[in-house]
Coordinates of N, CA, C and O in Angstrom, one line a residue:
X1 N 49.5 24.9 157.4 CA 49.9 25.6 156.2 C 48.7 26.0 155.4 O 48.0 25.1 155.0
X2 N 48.4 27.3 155.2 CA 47.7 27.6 153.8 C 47.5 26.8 152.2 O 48.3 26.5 151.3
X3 N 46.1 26.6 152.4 CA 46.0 26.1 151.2 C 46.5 26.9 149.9 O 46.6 28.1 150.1
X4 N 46.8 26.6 148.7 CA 47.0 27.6 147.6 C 45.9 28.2 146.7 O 45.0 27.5 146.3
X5 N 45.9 29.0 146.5 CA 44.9 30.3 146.3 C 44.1 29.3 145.2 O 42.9 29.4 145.4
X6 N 44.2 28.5 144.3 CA 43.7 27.6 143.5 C 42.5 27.1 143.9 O 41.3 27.2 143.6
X7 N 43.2 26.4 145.0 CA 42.2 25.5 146.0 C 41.3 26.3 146.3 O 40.1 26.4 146.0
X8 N 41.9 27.0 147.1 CA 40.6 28.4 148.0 C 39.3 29.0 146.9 O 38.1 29.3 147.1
X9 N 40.3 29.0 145.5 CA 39.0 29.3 144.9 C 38.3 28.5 144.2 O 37.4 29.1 143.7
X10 N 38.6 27.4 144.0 CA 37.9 26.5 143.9 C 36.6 25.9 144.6 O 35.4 25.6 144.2
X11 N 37.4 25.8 145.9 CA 36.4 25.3 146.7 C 35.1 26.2 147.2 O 34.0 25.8 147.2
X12 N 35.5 27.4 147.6 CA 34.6 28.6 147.3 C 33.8 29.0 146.6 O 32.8 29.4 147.0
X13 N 34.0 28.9 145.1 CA 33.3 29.0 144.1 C 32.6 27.9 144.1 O 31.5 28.2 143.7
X14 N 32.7 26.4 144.3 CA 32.1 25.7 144.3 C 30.9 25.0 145.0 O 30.1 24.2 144.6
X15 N 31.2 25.7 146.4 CA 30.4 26.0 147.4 C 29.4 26.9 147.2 O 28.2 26.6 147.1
X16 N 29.9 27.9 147.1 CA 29.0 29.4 146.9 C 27.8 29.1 145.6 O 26.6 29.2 145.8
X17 N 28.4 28.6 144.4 CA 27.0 27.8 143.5 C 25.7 26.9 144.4 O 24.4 26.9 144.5
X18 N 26.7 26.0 145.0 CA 25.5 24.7 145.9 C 24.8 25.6 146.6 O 23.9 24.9 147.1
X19 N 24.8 27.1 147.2 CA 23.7 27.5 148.5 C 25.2 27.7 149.6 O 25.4 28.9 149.8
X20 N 25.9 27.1 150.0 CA 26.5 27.2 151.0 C 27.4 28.9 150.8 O 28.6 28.8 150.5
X21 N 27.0 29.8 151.1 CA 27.2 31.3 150.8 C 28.1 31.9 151.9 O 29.0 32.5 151.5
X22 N 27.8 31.6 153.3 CA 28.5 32.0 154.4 C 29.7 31.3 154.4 O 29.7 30.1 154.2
X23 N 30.8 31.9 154.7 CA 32.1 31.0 154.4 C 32.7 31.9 156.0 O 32.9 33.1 156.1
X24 N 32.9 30.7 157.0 CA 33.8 31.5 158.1 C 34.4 30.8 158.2 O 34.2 29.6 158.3
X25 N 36.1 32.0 158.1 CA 37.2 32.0 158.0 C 38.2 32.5 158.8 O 38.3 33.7 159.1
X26 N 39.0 31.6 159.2 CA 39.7 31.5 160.6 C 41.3 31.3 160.5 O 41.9 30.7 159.6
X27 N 41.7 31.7 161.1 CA 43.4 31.3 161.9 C 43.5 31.0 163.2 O 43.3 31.9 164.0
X28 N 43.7 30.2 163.5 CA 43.7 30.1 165.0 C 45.0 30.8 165.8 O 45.2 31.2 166.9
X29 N 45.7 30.9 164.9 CA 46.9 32.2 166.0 C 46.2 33.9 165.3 O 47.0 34.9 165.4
X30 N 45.5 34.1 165.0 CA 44.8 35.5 164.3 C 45.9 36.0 163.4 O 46.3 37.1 163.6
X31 N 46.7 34.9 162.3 CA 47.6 35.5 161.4 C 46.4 36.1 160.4 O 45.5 35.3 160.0
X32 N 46.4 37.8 160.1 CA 45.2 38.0 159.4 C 46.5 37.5 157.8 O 46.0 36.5 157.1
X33 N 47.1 37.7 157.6 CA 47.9 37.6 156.4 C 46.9 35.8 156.0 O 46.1 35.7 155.1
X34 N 47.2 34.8 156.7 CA 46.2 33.8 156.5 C 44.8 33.7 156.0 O 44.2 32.7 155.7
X35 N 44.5 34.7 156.0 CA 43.1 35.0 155.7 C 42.3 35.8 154.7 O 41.2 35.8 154.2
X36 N 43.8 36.9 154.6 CA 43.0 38.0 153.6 C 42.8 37.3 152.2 O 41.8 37.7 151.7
X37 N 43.5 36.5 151.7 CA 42.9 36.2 150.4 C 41.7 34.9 150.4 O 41.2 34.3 149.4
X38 N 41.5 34.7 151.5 CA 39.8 34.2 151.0 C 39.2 34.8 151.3 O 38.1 34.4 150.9
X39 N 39.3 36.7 152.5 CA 38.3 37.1 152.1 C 37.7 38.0 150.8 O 36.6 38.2 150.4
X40 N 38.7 38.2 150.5 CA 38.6 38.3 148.8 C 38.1 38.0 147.7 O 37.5 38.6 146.8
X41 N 38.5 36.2 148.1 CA 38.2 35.5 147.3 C 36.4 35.3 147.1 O 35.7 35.3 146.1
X42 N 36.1 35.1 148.7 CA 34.3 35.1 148.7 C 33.9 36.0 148.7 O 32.7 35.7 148.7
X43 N 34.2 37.5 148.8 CA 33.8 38.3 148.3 C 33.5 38.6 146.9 O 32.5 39.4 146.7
X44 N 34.4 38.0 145.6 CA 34.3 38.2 144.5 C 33.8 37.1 143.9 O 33.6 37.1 142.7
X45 N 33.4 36.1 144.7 CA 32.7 35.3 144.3 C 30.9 35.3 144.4 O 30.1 34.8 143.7
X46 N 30.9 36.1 145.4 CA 29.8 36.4 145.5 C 29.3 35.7 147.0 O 28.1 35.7 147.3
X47 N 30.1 35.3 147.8 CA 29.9 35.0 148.9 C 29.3 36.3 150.3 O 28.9 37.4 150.2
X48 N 29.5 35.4 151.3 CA 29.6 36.3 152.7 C 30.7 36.1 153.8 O 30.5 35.4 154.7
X49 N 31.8 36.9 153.6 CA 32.9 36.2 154.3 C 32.6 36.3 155.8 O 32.2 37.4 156.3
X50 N 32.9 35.3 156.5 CA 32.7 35.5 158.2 C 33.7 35.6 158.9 O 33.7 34.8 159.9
X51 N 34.8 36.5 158.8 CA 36.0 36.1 159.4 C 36.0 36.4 161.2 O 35.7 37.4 161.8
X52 N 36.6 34.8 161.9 CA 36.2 34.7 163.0 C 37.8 35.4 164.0 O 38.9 34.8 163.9
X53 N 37.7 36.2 164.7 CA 38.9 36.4 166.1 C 38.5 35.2 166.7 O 37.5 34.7 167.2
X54 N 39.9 34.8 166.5 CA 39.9 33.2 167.6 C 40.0 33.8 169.0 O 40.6 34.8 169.1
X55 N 39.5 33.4 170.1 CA 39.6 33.8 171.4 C 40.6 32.6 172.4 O 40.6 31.4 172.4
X56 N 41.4 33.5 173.1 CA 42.0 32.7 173.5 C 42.5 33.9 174.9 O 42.3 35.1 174.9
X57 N 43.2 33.1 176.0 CA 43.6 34.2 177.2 C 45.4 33.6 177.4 O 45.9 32.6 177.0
X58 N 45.7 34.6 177.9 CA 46.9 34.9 178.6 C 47.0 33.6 179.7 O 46.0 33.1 180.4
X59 N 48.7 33.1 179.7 CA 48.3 32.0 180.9 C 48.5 32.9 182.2 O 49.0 34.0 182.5
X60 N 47.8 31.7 182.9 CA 47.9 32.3 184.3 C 49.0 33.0 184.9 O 50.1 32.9 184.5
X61 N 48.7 33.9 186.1 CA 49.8 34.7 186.6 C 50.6 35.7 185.3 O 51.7 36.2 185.7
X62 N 50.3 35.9 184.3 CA 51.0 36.7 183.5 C 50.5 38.5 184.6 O 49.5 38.9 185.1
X63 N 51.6 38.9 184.5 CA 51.1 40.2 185.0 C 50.1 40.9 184.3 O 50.1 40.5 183.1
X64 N 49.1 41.9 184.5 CA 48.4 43.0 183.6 C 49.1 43.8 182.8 O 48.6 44.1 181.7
X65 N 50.6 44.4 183.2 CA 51.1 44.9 182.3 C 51.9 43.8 180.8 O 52.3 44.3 179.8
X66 N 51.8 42.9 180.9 CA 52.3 42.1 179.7 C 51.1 41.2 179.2 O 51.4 40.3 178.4
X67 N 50.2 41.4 179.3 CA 48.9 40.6 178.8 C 48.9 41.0 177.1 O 48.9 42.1 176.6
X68 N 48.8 40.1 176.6 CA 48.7 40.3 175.1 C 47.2 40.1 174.8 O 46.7 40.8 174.0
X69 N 46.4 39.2 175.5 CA 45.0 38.7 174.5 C 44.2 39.5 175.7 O 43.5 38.9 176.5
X70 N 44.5 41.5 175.6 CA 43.2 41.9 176.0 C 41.7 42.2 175.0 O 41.3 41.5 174.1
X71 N 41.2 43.1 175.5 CA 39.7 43.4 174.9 C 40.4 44.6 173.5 O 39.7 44.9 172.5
X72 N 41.7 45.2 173.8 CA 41.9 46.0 172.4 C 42.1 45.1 171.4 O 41.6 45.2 170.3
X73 N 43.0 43.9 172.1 CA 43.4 43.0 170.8 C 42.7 42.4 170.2 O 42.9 42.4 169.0
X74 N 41.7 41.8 170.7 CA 40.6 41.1 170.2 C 39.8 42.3 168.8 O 39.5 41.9 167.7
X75 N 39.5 43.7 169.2 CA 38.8 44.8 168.9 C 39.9 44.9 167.4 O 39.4 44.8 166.3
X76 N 40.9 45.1 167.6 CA 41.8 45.6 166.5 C 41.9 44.1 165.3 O 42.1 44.2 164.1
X77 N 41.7 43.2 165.9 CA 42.1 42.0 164.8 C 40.7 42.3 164.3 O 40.5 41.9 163.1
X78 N 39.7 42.9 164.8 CA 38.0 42.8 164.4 C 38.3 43.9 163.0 O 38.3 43.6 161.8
X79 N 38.6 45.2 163.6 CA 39.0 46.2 162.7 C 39.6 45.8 161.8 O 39.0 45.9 160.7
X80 N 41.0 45.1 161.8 CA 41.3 44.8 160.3 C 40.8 44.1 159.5 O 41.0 44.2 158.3
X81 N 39.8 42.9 160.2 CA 39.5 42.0 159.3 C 38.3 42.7 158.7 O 38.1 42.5 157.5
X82 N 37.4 43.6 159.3 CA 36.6 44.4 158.8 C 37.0 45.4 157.3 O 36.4 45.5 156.3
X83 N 38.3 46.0 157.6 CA 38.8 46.6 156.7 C 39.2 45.8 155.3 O 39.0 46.1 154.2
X84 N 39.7 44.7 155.8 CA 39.9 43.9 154.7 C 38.5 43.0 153.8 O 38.7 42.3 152.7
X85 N 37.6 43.2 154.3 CA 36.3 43.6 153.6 C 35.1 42.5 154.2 O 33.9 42.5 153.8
X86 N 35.6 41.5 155.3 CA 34.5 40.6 156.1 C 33.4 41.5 156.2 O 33.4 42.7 156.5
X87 N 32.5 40.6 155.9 CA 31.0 41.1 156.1 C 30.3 41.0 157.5 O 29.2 41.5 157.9
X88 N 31.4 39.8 158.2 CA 30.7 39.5 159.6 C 31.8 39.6 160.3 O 32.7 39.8 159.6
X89 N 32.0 39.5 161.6 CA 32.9 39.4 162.4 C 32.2 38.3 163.5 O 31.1 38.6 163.9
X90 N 33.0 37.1 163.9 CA 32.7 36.1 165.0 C 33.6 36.1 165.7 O 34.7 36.3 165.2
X91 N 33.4 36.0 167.1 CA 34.0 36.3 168.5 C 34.1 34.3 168.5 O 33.2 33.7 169.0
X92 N 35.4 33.6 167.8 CA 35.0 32.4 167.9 C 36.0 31.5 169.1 O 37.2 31.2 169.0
X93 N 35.2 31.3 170.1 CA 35.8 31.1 171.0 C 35.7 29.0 171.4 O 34.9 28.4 172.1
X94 N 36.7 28.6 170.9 CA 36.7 27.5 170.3 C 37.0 26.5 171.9 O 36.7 25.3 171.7
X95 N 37.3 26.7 172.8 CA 37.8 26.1 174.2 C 36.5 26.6 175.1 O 36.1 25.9 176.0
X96 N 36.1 27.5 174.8 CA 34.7 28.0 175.9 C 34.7 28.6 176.8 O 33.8 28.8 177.7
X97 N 36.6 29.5 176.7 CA 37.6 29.9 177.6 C 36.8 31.6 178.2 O 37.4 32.2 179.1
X98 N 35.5 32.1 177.6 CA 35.1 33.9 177.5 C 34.1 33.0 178.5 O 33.6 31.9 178.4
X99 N 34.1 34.5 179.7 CA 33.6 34.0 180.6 C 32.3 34.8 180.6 O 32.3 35.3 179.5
X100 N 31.3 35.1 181.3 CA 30.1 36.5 181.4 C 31.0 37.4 181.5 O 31.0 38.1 180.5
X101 N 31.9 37.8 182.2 CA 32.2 39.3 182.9 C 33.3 39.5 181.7 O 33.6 40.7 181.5
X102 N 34.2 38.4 180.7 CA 35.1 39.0 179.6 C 34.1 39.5 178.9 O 34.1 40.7 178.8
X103 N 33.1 38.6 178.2 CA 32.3 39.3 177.1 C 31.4 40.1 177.0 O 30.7 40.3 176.0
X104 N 31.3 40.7 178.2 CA 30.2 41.8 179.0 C 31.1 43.6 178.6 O 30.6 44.7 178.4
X105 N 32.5 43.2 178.8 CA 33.4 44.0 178.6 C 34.0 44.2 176.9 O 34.3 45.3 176.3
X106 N 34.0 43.0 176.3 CA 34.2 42.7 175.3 C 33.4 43.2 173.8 O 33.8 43.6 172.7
X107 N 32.0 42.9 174.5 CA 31.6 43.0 173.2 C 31.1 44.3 172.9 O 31.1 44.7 171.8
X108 N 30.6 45.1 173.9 CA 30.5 46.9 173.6 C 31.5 47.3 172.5 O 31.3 47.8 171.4
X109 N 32.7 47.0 173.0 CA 34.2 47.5 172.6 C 34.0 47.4 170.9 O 34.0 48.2 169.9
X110 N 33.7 45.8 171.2 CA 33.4 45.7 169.7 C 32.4 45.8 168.9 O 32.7 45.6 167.7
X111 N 31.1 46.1 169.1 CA 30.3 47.0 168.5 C 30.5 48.0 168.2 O 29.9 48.5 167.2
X112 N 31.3 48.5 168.9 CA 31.4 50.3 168.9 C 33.1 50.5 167.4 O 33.6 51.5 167.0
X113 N 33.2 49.4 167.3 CA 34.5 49.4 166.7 C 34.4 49.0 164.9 O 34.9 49.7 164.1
X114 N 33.7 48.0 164.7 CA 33.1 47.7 163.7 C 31.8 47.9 162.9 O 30.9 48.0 163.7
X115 N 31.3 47.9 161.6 CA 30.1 48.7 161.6 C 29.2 47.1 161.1 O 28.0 47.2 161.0
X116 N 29.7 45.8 160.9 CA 29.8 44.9 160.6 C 28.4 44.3 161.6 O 28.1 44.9 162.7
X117 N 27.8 43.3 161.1 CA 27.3 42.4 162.5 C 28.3 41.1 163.3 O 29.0 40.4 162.7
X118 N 28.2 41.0 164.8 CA 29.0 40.6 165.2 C 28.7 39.2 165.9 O 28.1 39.3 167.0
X119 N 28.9 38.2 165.5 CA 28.4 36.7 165.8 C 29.5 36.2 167.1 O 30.7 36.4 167.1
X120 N 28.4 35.4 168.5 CA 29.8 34.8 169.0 C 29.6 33.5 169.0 O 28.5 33.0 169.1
X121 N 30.6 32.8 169.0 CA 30.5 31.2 169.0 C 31.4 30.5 170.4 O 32.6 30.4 170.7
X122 N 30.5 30.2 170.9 CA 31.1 29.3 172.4 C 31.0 28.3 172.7 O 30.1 27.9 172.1
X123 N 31.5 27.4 173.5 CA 31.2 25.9 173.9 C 31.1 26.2 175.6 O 31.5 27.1 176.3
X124 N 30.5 25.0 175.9 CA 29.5 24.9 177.1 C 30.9 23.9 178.4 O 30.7 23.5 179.5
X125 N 32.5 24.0 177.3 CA 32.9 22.5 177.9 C 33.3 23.0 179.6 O 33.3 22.2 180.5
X126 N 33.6 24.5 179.9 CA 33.9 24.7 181.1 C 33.1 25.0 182.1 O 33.4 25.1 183.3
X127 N 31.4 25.2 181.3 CA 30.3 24.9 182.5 C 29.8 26.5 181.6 O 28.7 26.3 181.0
X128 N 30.1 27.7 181.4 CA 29.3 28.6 181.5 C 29.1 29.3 179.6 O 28.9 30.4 179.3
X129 N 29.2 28.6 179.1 CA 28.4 28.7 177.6 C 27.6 29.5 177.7 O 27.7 30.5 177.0
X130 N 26.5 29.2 178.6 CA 25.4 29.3 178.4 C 25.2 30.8 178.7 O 24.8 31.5 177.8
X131 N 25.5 31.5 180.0 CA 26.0 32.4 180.6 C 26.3 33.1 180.2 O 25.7 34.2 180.2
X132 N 27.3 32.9 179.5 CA 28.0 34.0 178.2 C 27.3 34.0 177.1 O 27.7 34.9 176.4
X133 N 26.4 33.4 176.6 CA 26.1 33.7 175.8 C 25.2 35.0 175.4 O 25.1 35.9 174.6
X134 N 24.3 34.5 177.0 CA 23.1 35.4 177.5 C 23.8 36.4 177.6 O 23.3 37.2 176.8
X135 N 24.8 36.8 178.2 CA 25.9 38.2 178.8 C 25.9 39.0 177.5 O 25.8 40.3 177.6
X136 N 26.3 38.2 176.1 CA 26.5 38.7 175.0 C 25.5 39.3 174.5 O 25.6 40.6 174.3
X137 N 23.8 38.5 174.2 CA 22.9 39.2 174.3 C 22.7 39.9 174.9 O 22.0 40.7 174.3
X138 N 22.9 40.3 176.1 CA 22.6 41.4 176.7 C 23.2 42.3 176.5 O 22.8 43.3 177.2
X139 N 24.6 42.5 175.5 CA 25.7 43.4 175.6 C 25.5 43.8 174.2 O 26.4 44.5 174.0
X140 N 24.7 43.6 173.1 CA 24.2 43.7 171.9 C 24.6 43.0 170.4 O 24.4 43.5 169.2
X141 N 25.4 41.4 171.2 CA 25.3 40.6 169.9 C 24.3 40.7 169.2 O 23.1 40.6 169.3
X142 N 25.3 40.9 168.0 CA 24.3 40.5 166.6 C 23.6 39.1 166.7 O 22.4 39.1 167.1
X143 N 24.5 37.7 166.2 CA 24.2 36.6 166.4 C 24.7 35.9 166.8 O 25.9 36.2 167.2
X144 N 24.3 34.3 167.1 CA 24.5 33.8 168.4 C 24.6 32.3 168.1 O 23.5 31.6 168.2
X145 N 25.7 31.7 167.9 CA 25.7 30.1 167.8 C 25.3 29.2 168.8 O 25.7 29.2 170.0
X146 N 24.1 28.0 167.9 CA 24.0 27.5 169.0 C 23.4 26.4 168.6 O 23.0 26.4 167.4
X147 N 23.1 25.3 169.6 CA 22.3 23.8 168.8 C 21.4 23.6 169.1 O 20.8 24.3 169.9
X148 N 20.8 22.3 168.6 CA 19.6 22.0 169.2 C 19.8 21.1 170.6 O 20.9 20.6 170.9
X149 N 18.7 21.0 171.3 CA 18.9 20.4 172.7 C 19.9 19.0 172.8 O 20.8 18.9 173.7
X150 N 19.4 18.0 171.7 CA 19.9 16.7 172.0 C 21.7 17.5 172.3 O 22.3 17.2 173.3
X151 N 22.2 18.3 171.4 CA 23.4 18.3 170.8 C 23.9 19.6 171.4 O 24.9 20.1 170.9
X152 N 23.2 20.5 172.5 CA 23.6 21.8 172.6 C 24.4 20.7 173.9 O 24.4 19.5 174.2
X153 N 25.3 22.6 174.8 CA 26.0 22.2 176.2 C 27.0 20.9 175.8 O 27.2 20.4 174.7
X154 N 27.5 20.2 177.3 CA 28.8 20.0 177.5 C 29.7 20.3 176.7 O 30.1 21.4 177.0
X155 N 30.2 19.8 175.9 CA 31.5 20.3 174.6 C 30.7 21.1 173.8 O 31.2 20.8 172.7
X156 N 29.9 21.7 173.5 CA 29.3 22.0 172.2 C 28.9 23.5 172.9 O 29.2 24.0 174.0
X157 N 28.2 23.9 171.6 CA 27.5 25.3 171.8 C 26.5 24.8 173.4 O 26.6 23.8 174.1
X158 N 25.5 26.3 173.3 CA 24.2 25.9 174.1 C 23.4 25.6 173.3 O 23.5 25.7 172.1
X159 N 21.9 25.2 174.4 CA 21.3 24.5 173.3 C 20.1 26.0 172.8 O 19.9 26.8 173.8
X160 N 19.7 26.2 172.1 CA 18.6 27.3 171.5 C 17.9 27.0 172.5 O 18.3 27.5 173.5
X161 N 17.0 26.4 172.6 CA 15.8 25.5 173.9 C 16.3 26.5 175.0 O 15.5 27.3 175.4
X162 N 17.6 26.4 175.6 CA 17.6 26.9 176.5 C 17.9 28.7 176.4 O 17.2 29.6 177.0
X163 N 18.5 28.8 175.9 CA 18.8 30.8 175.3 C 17.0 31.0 175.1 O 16.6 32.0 175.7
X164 N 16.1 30.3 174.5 CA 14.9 30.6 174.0 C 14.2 30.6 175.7 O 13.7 31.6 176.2
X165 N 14.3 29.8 176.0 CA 13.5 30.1 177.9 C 14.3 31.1 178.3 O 13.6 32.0 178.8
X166 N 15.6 31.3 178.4 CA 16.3 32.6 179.2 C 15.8 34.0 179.0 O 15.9 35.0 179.6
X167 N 15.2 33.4 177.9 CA 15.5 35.1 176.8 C 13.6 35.6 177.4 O 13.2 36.7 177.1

């Protein structure tokens, strides 16, 4: 459930004084209705709203003609959240589920769609984090979540250490 707009701005404003400026902001089903009033809210506060497309896939065997979570959908939830005034857009892919060859196809779509910079966030837990991340860079992510070595890969981001030798 949604916090109440009180809270949101509360906490916001109260953040946004201490230094902590970047505020990303999420639904994990991409209800944008969930979202638009904090990006508002850190916008008028003087923040940087980050609002992230949760990534997620179709289960298996779904035919291609009934696929809901293609590369438009992902592209169009970018657009509105852009419209509604996010300063960033993150591809936040919270399972590690975007493979090289989704986000290779993925992220042109969304450059070319938003005028925004476009952040992706991945975890290492299905083996190719790493992979994709590189893929992204090469496809012209903006920016690129990621950890330090003790703490990068298995469940987590990659680690920089390594994106830094790839690169």
């Amino acid at each position: 459930m949604p916090y109440p707009d009180f809270v949101l701005e509360g906490f916001y404003r109260e953040a946004i004084k201490n230094g902590l400026n970047v505020m990303r902001i999420f639904d994990a089903l991409n209800d944008i209705n969930n979202i638009k009033e904090s990006i508002r809210l850190i916008n008028e506060l003087g923040g940087i709203a980050d609002a992230a497309v949760c990534y997620t896939i179709d289960p298996k065997g779904t035919p291609e003609e009934e696929k809901i979570f293609t590369d438009e959908y992902f592209v169009e939830k970018a657009k509105e959240m852009e419209r509604l005034g996010a300063k960033m857009i993150t591809v936040k892919d919270m399972a590690g589920l975007v493979s090289p060859s989704r986000i290779y196809t993925l992220m042109p779509k969304l450059k070319a769609a938003v005028k925004v910079p476009i952040d992706f966030h991945t975890h290492c837990t299905p083996g190719y984090g790493l992979a994709s991340v590189l893929t992204a860079i090469i496809q012209g992510v903006d920016i690129v979540d990621t950890n330090i070595w003790w703490f990068g890969g298995v469940s987590a981001a990659p680690s920089i250490e390594l994106i830094n030798i790839c690169l």
